[in-house]
Structure formats: structure tokens, C-alpha cells
Short mmCIF file of C-alpha atoms in Angstrom, two decimals:
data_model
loop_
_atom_site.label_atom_id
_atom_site.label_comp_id
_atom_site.label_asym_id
_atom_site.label_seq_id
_atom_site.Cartn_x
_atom_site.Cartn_y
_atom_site.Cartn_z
CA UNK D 1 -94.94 -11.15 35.11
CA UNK D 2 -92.30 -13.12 33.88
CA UNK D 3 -88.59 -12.72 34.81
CA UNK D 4 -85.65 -11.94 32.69
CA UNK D 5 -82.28 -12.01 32.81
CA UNK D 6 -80.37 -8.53 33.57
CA UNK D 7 -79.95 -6.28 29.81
CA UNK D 8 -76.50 -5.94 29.12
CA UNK D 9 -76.43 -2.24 29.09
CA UNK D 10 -75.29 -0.58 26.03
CA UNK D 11 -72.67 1.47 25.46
CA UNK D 12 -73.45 4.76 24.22
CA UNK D 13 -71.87 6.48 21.06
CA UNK D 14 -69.60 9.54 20.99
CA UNK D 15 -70.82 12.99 21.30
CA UNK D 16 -72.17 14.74 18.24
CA UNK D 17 -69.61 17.72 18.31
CA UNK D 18 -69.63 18.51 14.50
CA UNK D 19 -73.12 19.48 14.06
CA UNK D 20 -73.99 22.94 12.09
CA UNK D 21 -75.45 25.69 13.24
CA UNK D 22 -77.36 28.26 11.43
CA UNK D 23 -75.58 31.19 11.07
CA UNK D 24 -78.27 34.01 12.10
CA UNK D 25 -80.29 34.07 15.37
CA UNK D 26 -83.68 35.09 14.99
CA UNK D 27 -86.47 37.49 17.02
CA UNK D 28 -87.69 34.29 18.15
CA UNK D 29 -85.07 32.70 19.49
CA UNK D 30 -84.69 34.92 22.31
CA UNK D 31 -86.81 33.10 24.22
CA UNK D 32 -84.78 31.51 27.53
CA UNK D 33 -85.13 28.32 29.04
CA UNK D 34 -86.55 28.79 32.77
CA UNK D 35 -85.56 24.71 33.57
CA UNK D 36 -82.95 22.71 32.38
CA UNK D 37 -82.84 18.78 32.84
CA UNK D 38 -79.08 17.41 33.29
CA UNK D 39 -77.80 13.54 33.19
CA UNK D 40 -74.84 13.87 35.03
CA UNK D 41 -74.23 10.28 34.06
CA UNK D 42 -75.57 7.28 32.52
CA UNK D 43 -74.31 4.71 35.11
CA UNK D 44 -76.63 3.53 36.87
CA UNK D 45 -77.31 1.13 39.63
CA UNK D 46 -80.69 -0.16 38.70
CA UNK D 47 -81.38 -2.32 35.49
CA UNK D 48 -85.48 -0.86 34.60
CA UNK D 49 -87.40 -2.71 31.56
CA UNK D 50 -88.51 0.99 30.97
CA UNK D 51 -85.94 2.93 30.92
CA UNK D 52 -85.85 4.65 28.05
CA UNK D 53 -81.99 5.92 28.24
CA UNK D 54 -81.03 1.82 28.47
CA UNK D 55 -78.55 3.08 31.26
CA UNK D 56 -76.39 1.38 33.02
CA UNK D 57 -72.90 2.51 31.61
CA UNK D 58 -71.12 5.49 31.93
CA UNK D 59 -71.17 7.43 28.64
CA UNK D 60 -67.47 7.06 27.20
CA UNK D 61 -66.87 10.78 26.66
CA UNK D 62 -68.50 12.24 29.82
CA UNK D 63 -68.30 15.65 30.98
CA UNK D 64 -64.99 16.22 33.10
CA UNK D 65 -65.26 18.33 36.32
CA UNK D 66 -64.20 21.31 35.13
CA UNK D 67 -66.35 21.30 32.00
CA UNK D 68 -68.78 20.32 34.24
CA UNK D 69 -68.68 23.72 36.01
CA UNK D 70 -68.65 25.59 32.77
CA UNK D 71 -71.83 24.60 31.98
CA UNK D 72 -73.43 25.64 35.30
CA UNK D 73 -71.61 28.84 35.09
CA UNK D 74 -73.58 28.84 31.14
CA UNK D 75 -76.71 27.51 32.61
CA UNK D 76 -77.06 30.49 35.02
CA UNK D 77 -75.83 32.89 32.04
CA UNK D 78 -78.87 31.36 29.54
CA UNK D 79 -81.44 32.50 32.60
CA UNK D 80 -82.02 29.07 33.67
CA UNK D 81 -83.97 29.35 37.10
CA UNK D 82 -84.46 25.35 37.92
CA UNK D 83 -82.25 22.48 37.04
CA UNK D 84 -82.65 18.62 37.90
CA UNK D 85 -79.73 16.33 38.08
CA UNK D 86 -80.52 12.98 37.01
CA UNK D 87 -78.84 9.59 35.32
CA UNK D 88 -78.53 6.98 34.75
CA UNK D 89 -78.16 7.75 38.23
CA UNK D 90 -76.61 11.00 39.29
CA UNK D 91 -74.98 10.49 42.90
CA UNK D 92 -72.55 7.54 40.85
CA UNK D 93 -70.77 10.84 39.41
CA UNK D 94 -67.42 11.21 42.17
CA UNK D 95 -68.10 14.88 42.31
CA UNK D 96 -72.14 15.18 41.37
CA UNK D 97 -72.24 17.36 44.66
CA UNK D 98 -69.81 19.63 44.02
CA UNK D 99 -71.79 20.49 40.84
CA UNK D 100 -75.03 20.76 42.79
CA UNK D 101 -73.15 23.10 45.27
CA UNK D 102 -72.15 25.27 41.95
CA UNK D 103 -75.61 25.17 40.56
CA UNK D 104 -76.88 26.49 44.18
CA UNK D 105 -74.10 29.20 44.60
CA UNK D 106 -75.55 30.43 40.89
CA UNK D 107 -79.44 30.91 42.67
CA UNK D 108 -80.29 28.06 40.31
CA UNK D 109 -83.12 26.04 42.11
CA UNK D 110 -81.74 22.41 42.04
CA UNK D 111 -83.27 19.20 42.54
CA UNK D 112 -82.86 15.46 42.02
CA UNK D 113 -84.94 12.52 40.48
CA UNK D 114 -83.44 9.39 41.20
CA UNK D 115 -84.31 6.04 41.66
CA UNK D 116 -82.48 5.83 45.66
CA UNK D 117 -80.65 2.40 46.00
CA UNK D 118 -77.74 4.31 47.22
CA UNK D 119 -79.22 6.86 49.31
CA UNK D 120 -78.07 6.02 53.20
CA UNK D 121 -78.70 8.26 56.06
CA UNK D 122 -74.95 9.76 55.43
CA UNK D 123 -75.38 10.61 52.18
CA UNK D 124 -78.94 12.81 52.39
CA UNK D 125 -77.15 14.75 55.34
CA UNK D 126 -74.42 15.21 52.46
CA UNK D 127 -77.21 15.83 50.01
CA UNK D 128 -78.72 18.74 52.23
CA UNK D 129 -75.94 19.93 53.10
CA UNK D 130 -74.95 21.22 49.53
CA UNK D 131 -78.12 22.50 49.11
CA UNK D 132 -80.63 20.45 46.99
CA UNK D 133 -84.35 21.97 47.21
CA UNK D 134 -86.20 18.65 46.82
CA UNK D 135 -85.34 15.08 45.61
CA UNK D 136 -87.99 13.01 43.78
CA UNK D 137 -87.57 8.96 44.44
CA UNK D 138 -89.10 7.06 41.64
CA UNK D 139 -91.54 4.34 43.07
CA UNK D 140 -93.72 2.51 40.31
CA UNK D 141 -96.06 0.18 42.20
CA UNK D 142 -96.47 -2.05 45.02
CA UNK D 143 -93.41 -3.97 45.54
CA UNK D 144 -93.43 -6.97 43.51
CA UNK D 145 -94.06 -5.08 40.66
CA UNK D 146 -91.51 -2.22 41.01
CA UNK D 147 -89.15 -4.90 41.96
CA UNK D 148 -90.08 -6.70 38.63
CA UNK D 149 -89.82 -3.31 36.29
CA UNK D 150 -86.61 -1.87 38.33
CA UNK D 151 -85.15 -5.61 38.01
CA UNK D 152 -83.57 -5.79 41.32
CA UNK D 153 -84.55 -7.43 44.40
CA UNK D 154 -85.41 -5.04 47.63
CA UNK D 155 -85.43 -2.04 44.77
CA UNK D 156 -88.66 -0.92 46.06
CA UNK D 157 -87.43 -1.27 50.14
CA UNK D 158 -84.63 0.68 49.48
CA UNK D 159 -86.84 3.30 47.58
CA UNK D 160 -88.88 3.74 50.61
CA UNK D 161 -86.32 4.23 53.22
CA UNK D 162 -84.72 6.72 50.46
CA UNK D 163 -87.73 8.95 50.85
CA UNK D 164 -87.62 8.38 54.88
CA UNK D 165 -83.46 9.01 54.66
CA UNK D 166 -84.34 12.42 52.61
CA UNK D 167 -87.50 13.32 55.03
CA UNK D 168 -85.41 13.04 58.35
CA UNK D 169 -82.62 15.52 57.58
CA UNK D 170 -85.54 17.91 56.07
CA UNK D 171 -85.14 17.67 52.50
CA UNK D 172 -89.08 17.88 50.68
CA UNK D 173 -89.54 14.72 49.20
CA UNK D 174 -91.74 13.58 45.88
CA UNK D 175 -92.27 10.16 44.27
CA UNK D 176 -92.16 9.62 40.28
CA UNK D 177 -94.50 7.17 38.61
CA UNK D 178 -94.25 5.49 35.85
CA UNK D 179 -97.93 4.25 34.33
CA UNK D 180 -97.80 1.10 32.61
CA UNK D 181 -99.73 -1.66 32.07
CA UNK D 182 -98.10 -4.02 34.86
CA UNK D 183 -98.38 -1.03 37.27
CA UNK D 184 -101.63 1.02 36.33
CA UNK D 185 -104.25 -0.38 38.71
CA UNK D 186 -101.68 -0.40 41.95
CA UNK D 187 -101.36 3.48 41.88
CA UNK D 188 -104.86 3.89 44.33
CA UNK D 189 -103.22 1.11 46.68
CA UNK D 190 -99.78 3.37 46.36
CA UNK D 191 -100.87 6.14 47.46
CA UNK D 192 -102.33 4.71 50.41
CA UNK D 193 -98.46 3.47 51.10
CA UNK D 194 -97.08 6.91 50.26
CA UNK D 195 -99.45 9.30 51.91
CA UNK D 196 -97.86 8.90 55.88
CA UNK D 197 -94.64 10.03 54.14
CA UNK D 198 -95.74 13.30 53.90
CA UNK D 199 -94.56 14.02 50.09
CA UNK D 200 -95.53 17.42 48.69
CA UNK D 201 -95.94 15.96 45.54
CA UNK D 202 -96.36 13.08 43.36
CA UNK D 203 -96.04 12.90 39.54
CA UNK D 204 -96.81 10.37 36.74
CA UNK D 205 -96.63 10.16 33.63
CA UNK D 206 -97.08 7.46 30.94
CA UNK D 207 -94.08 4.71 30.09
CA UNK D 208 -93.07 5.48 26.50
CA UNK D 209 -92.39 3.34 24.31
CA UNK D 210 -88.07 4.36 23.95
CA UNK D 211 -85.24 2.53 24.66
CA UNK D 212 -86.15 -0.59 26.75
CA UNK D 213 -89.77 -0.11 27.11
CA UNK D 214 -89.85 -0.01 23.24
CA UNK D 215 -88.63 -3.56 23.43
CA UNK D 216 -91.43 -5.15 25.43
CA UNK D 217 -94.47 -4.39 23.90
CA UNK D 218 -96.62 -5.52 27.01
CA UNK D 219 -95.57 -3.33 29.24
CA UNK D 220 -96.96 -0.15 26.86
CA UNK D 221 -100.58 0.67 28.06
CA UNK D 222 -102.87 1.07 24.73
CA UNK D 223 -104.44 4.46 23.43
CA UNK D 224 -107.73 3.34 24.48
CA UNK D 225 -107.03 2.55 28.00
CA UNK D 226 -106.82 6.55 28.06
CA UNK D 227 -111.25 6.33 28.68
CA UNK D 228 -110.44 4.41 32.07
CA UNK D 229 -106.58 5.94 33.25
CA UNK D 230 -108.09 9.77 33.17
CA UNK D 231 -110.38 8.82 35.93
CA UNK D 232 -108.37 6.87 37.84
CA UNK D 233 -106.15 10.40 37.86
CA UNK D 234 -108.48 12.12 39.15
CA UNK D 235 -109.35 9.85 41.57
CA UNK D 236 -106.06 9.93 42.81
CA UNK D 237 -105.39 13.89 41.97
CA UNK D 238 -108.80 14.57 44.52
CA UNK D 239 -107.57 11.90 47.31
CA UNK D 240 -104.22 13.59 47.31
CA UNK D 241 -105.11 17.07 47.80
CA UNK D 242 -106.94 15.84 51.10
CA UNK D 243 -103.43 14.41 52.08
CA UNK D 244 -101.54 17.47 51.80
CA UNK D 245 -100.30 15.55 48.27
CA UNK D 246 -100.62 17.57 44.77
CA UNK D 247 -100.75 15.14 41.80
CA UNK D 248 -98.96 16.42 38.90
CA UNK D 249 -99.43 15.05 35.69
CA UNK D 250 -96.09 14.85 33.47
CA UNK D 251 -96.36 16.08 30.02
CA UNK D 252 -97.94 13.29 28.09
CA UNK D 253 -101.06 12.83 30.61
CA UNK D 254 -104.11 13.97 29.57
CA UNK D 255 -105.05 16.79 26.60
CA UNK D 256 -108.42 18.37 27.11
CA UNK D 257 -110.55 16.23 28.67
CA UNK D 258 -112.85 16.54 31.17
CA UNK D 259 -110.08 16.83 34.05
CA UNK D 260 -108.21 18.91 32.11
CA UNK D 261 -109.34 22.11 34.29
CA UNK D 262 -108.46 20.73 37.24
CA UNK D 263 -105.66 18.75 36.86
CA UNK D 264 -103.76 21.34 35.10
CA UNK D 265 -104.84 24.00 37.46
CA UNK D 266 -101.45 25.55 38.76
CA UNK D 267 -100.25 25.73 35.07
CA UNK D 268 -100.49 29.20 33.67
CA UNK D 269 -103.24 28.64 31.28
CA UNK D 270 -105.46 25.92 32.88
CA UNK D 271 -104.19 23.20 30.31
CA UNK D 272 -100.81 21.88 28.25
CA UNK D 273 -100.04 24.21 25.78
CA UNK D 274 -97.94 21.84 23.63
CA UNK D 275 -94.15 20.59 23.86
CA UNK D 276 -92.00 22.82 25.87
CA UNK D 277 -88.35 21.81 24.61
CA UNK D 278 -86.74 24.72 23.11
CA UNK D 279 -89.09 26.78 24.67
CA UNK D 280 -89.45 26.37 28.11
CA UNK D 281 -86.89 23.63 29.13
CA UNK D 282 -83.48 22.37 27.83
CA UNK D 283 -81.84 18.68 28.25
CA UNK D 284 -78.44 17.77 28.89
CA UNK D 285 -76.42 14.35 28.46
CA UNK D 286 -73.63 13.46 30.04
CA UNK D 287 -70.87 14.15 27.58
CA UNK D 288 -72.25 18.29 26.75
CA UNK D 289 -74.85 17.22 24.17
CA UNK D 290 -77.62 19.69 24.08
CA UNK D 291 -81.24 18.60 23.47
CA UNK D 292 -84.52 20.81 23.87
CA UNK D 293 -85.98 18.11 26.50
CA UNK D 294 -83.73 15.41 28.02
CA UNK D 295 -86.60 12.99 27.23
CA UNK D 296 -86.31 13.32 23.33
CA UNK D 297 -84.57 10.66 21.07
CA UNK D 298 -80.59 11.75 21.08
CA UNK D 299 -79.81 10.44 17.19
CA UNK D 300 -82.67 13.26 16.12
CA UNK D 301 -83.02 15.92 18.85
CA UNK D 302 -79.39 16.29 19.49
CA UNK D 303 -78.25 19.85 18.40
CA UNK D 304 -74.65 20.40 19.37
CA UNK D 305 -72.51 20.02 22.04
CA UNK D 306 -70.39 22.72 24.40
CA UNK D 307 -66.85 21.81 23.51
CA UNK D 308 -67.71 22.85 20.39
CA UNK D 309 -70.41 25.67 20.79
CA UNK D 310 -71.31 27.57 23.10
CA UNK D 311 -74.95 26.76 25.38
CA UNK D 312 -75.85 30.38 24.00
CA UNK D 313 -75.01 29.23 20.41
CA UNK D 314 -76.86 25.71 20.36
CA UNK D 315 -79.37 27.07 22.20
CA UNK D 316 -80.39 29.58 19.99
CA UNK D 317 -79.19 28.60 16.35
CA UNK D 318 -79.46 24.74 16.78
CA UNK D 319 -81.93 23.39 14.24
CA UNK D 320 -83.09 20.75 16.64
CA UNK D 321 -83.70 22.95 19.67
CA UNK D 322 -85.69 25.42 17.09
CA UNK D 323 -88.49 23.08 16.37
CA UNK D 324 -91.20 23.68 19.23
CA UNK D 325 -90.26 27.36 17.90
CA UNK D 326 -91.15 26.82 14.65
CA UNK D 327 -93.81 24.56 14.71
CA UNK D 328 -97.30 25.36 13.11
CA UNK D 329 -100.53 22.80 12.73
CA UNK D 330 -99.12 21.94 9.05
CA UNK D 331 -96.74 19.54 10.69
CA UNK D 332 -99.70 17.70 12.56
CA UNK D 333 -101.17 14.54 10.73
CA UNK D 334 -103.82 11.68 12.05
CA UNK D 335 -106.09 12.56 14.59
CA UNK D 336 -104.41 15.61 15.58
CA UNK D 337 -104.75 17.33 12.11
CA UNK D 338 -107.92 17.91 12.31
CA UNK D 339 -108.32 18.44 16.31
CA UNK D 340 -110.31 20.85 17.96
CA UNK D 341 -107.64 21.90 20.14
CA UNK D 342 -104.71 21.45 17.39
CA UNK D 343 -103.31 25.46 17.74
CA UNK D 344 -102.73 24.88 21.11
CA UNK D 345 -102.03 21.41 21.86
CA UNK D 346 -99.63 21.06 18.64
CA UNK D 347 -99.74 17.09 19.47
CA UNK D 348 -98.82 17.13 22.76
CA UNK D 349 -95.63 15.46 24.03
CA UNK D 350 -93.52 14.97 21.23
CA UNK D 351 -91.45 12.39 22.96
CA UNK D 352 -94.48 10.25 23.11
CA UNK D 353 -95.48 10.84 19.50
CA UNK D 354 -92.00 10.83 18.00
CA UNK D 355 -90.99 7.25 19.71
CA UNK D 356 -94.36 5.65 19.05
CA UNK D 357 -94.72 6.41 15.49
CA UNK D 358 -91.14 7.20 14.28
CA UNK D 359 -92.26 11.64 13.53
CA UNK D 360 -93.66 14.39 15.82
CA UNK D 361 -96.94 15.45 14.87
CA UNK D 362 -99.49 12.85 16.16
CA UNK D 363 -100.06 11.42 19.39
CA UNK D 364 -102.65 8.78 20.19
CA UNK D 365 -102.53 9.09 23.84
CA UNK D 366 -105.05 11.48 24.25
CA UNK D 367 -108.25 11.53 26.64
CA UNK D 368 -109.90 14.40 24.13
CA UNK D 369 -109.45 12.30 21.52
CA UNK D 370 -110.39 8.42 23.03
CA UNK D 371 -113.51 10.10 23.79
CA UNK D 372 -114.24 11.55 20.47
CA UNK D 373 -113.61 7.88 18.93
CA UNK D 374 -115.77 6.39 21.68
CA UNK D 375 -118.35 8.62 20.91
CA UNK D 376 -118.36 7.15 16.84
CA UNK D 377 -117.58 3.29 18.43
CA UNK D 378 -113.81 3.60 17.39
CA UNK D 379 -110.44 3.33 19.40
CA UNK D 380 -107.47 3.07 18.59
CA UNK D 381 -104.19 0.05 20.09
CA UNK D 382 -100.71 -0.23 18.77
CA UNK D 383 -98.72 -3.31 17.46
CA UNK D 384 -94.63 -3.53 17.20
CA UNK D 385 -93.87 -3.06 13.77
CA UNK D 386 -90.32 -2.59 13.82
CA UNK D 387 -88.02 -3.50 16.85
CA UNK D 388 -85.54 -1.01 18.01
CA UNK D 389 -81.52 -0.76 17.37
CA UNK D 390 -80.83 -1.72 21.37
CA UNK D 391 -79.06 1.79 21.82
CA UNK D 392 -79.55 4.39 24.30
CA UNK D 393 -82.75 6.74 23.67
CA UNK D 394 -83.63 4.70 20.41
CA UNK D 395 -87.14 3.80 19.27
CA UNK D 396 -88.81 1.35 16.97
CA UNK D 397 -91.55 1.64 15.47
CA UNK D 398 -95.66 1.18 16.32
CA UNK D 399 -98.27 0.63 13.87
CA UNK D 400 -101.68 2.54 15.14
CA UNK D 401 -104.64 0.82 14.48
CA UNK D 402 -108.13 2.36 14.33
CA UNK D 403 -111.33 -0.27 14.80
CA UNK D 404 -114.30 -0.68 16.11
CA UNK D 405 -114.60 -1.35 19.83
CA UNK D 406 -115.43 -4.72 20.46
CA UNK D 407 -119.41 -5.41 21.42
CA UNK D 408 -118.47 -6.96 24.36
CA UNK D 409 -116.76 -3.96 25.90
CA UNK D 410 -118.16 -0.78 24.12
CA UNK D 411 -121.04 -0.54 26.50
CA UNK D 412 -118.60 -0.95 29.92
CA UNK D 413 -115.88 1.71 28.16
CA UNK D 414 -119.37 3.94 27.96
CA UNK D 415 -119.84 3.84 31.50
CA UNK D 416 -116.75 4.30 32.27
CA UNK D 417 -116.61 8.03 30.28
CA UNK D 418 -120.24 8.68 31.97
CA UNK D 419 -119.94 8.06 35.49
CA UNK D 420 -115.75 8.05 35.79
CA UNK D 421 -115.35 5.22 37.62
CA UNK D 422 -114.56 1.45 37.16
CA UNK D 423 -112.52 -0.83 34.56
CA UNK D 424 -112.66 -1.82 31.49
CA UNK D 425 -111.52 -5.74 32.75
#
């Protein structure tokens, strides 16, 4: 792991106010978002090589305080029954409390991901005080290595005593993983330093390749190291639940695999049932720009913003938020064209797909899929084909590559899918 010198953090365009919106709303779009995800800024204290939102600075345009409390009083209006408050990071907004406090006084469910440099025993008595259900600390690996990705030294110190800070005044604590290739084989170890902390939950997901992470190649685990992360998952999902600890895999873990069942349990139909934004969930950046996940690119998932539209409005006539509405298996292409599971899984997490490969539709990172191609001697890696701009939630571009597995590794990859266990190398 070599080291680098602190990114200059970008700073991040205007808001995209002028955007059209069509001028009927639709049967459909009556559906309401039950969980909203909201950057309440894009300063941040931390410097990650994968953070996809290249934070760091505060947007130029950002939401003032009263705006601010229009948009919870819209939030509770669209139905929304959850929000998260996140960054950049969110408690470097003066008056990110007094919004929580709103968002609680609304019955709106509110809790934090953050990455907890700046969380001192003052401030999570402040913190519970204005009612926040649950704070999730993100914590990628053992420390070297988190201190390498977060680029800051003691990163991973001062994420621990974060959790501890949040645990002694009784807020429910949760850790956020990110899975990537410097960090995937220290999640067993970490969860053998998390466990005493008593978290209810833990959650990971897979780095994609947006913003900063799209710059370093390396650090973006390839399609077939799906046969050999799955079980090493589970491994984790089954250790947890004897620790009081439920595993929850984010959106792009998984698709229909043999864990599938079990991992995806407390969801409502056993497995993913494709993308949520526009559906399920709605994102919001800093400066009032609406998006039907906060995860998604901003120059193409963007649909309006409130000081010129209403939340109602955007939500429901915004072109970009319509898509996971609209969607059918025509739009799928590759692999998941001609999927088994295509009606339902629609490609998965179109984040993933959509940064990787420049359009939704097809998304490599699938255990279902690594299996089938293991099954014929193919997988699948990625190469950098075209760098990205250097602006926040941009993307380059990844060339997928099908082959044959190599001789010296198809039999061990084999094993691995039979007895769900081991390493490739």
C-alpha cells in the first residue's frame, strides 16, 4: 500500500435549477419514497481514496437554514418515514442538529452515517439529545489499512472511540464497510474487533468504482472475486448472528446466489428486487438537488432542485427520478439480458453498473452470474479505459473482459463454489 499525497478536493458545480419537468404525473408515479438519504454537506474532515462524492469542500450553493427546514417540512409531506444525514460529513454543518431535531419533531426516523473524527463525548450527548435513532461509524479494516484508504493518521482510533462515545450515552450503534481489494480479507479479523462493541448491525457493500475510487484502479475488487467474497459473507453474516450482530448486505452485494435466501432474509421478498431510487428511496445534495438514490452519478441522475420545484414536483414528474419506474428488461444488455432472474433483478444496483460501464443495464458484480461463467470456465475482470473528469460523483469508464479462467486457478475457484470456503490466492 503505497502512500499519497492528500487530493485536493474539488469544488463542486452549481445546482441544476433549470431542469424540465414533464408536465403530467402519471398512475405510477404515486408511489412515495419510505427513506430519503440527505448530504447536509460536502465538507468533510477525512480525505478517503474511495469516496465516491470526492468531498472535502463545502458545495458553493448549499442549502441555507431555513431552506433547510423546508425540505424536512416536504420530506414529511412526500411520506418519507426514515431519513439519514450524511456528507461529506454532516456534523461540519453549524446547525446539522437543529435539522435533525426538525426531522424528529416530523416522526421521521433519523439516523447518521459518518465517518466520526469529530465525535467527542460532548457532542454524542448533543447528538442524543436531539433525537437521532442510530448512528452508523464507517470502519473499513484493521487499522493500517483504514488509516491508508481514510488517508489520515489515528482515522481508525478515532472511529472506534466514536462508536464507544455513541454507545455510552445509549445511542444504537452500526459500522459501514467498504469491500475492496486492500480491505477484503481483514473483514473476519474485524469483526472479531467489533463484536465486544455490541453493534446491532453491520453493513457492507462493495467500493464502486465513482469519484476517487474510479481513479485507482487497484483498489476495485474484480467481477470474479464475487466466487470467493459471497462466502466470506456468509461466513461473517452466520458468526454475527451468534454475536447479537445482523450483517446487512448493501445493495450491490450478492444477486441470487446460493446465500441469497439467507442473507436477504428480513427483506420482504427473500432477495433484491432491483434498484430502489425513485421507488423506494430518494437522495439529496447539499444545495436542494434531488436524485432517486444519493449514490447515483449527479451530472445524469440529477432531476431538479427545490428552489425551483417543488420535492412533490421533482419527485413525481422528474425524468431522472422516473427511471426505476419505467424500467423493463429491454434496457438490460450483457450478461443480464439474457439472465434467469432479469424481471426481477433488472441489473441490480444501478450505481454499480452505471459508474463501471458508463449506462445502467448490466452489472458484472454478480454471484448468480460468476457462477454461471465458472460453470462454462469463463469470468469476467475490468481494465481502466477512460479516466474520470476529477469532479464530484463522476465516473470513467471500465472495459469488461470475458476469458477463460486461467488453468492454474480454475480448479481452486471450483472448490471454492463447492465447499464455500478458502481463497483464490
Amino acid at each position: 500500500m503505497s502512500p499519497r499525497r492528500l487530493p485536493i478536493a474539488p469544488q463542486a458545480a452549481p445546482s441544476q435549477v433549470h431542469l424540465p419537468l414533464a408536465r403530467e404525473t402519471r398512475a405510477r408515479d404515486a408511489v412515495r419514497p419510505s427513506y430519503a438519504v440527505w448530504e447536509l454537506t460536502l465538507a468533510c474532515d477525512l480525505a478517503c481514496r474511495h469516496c465516491g462524492s470526492r468531498a472535502g469542500r463545502a458545495r458553493p450553493d448549499e442549502l441555507s437554514p431555513a431552506e433547510a427546514l423546508e425540505l424536512v417540512d416536504s420530506l414529511a409531506a412526500l411520506g418519507v418515514r426514515e431519513c439519514t444525514v450524511i456528507g461529506g460529513e454532516a456534523y461540519l454543518r453549524e446547525d446539522w442538529l437543529e435539522i435533525v431535531r426538525a426531522l424528529v419533531g416530523h416522526g421521521i426516523r433519523t439516523t447518521m452515517t459518518t465517518g466520526g473524527q469529530g465525535i467527542t463525548a460532548a457532542l454524542a450527548r448533543a447528538m442524543k439529545a436531539a433525537g437521532l435513532d442510530s448512528v452508523s461509524v464507517s470502519i473499513d479494516g484493521l487499522e493500517p489499512t483504514h488509516d491508508y484508504l481514510r488517508a489520515v493518521a489515528g482515522s481508525h482510533a478515532k472511529a472506534l472511540a466514536a462508536l464507544d462515545h455513541l454507545r455510552a450515552v445509549g445511542i444504537p450503534i452500526s459500522v459501514n464497510t467498504q469491500i475492496c481489494a486492500p480491505t477484503v480479507r481483514e473483514l473476519e479479523p474485524l469483526l472479531e474487533l467489533l463484536a465486544p462493541r455490541e453493534l446491532f448491525a453491520w453493513q457492507v457493500q462493495l467500493t464502486v468504482a465513482m469519484g476517487r475510487a474510479a481513479d485507482e484502479p487497484a483498489l476495485l475488487l474484480q467481477p470474479y472475486q464475487m466466487i470467493e467474497v459471497m462466502p466470506m459473507i456468509h461466513r461473517i453474516w452466520a458468526a454475527g448472528r451468534t454475536r447479537g450482530i445482523r450483517l446487512w448486505p448493501g445493495a450491490n452485494i450478492g444477486y441470487f446466489g446460493p446465500y441469497e435466501h439467507e442473507l436477504r432474509a428480513d427483506s420482504p421478498d427473500g432477495h433484491r428486487s432491483g434498484c430502489g431510487a425513485g421507488r423506494h428511496s430518494i437522495g439529496i445534495e447539499a444545495n436542494g438537488d434531488i436524485k432517486g438514490c444519493p449514490s447515483l452519478p449527479t451530472s445524469v441522475y440529477v432531476g431538479g432542485n427545490v428552489r425551483q420545484h417543488s420535492l412533490l414536483d421533482i419527485w413525481e414528474r422528474s425524468e431522472a427520478l422516473r427511471f426505476g419506474r419505467d424500467r423493463t428488461p429491454a434496457e438490460l444488455w450483457g450478461h443480464c439480458a439474457t439472465c434467469y432472474y432479469k424481471d426481477t433483478c433488472m441489473a441490480g444496483c444501478t450505481w454499480t453498473g452505471h459508474t463501471l460501464l458508463g449506462k445502467r443495464g448490466n452489472n458484472p458484480y454478480c454471484h448468480h452470474r460468476a457462477l454461471e461463467l465458472l460453470a462454462a470456465g469463463r469470468r469476467e475482470r475490468i481494465e481502466l479505459e477512460q479516466a474520470a473528469p476529477g469532479e464530484p460523483f463522476d465516473f470513467g469508464r471500465y472495459r469488461l473482459i470475458e476469458e477463460d479462467w486461467p488453468a492454474d486457478s480454475l480448479e481452486r475457484a471450483r472448490t471454492i463454489s463447492e465447499t464455500h470456503e478458502g481463497w483464490l490466492s
